Short mmCIF file of C-alpha atoms in Angstrom, two decimals:
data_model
loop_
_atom_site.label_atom_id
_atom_site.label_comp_id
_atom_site.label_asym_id
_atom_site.label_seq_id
_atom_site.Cartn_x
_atom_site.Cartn_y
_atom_site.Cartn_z
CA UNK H 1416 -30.72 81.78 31.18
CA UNK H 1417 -31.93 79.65 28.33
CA UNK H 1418 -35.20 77.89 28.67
CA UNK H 1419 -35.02 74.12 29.96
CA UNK H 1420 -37.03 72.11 26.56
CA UNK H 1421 -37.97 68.58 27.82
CA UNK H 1422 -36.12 65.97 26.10
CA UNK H 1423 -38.78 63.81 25.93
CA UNK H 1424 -40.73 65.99 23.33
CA UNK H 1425 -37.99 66.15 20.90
CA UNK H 1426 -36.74 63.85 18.19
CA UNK H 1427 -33.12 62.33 17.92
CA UNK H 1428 -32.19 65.47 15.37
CA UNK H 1429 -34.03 67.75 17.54
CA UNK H 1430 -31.67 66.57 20.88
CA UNK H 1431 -28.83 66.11 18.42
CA UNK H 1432 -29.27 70.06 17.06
CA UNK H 1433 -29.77 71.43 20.97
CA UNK H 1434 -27.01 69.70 22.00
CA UNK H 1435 -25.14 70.83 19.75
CA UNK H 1436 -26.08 74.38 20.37
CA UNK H 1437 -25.27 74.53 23.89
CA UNK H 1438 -21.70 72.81 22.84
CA UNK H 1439 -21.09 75.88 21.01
CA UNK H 1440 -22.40 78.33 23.18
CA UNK H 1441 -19.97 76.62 26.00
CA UNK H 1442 -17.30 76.82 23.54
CA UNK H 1443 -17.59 80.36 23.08
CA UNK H 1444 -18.20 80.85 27.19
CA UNK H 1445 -14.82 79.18 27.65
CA UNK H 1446 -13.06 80.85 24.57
CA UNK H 1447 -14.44 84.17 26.68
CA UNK H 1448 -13.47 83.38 29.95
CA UNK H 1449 -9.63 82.19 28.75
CA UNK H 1450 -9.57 85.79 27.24
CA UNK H 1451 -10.79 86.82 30.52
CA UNK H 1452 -7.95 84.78 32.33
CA UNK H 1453 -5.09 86.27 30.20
CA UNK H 1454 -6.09 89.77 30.79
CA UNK H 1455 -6.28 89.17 34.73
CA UNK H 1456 -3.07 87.74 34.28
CA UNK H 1457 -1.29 90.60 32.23
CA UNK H 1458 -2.91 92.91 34.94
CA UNK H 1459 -1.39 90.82 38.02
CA UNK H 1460 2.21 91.36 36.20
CA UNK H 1461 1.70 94.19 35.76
CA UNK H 1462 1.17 95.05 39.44
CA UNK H 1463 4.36 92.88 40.27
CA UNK H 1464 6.58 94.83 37.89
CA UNK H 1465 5.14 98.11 39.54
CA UNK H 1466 5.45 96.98 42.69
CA UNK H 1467 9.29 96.21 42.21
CA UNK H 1468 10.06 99.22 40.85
CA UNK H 1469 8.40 100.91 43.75
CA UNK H 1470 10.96 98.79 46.41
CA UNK H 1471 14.11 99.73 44.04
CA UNK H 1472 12.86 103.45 44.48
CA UNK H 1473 12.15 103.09 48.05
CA UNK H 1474 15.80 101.67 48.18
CA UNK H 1475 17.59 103.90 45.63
CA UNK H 1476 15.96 107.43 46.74
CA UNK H 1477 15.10 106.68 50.53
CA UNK H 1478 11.28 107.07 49.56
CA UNK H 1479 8.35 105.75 51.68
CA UNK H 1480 6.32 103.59 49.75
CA UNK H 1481 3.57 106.37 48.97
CA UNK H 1482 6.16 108.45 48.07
CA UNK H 1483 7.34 105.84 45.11
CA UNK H 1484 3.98 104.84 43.74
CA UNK H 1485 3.36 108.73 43.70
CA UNK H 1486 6.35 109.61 41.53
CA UNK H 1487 5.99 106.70 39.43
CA UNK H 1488 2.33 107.92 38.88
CA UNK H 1489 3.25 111.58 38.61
CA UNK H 1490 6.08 110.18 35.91
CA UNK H 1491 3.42 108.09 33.91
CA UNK H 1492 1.29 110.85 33.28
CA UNK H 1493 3.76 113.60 32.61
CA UNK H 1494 5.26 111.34 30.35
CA UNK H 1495 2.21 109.95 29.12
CA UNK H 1496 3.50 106.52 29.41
CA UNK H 1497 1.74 103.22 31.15
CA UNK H 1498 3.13 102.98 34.34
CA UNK H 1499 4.26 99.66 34.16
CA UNK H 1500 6.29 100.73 30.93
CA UNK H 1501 8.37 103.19 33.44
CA UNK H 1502 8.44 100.46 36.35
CA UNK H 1503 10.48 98.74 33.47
CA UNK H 1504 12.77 101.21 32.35
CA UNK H 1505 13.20 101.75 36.43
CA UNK H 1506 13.74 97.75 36.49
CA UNK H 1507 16.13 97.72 33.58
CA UNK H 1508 17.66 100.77 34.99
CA UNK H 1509 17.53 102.97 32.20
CA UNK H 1510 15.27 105.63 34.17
CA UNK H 1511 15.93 106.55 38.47
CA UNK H 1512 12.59 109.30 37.87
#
């Protein structure tokens, strides 16, 4: 954490300067966490899309639920695709595993 300067001991410019600093150094913590937010996001989707292609599979091939997420793993690295790339094609369709 940054050390606390006592206001009273600096000029206008020199409160004017510091302030300014920690705007910027906010900015950037915000500007981080946002990038932060979006990637928790994609992730979270991510998870949905898997976890609807694991109840189509469930439906489609009678699987238990550990059984689906297992094949859909099992496909993903065979195929050396991202997993939620093949919950998609099982989404769209285009791929029962």
């Amino acid at each position: 954490m940054a050390e606390v300067t006592p206001m009273k001991a600096l000029t206008d410019g020199e409160r004017i300067a510091w302030l300014q600093g920690r705007v910027a150094a906010l900015e950037g913590e915000v500007t981080h966490l946002k990038a932060e937010n979006e990637r928790l996001l994609d992730a979270l989707q991510g998870r949905k899309l898997i976890e609807r292609a694991k109840g189509v599979l469930m439906v489609r091939r009678k699987w238990t639920e550990q059984t689906a997420y297992r094949n859909l793993q099992r496909a993903s690295m065979e195929r050396r695709v991202p997993m939620v790339e093949l919950a998609r094609l099982v989404l769209d369709g285009r791929d029962t595993l």
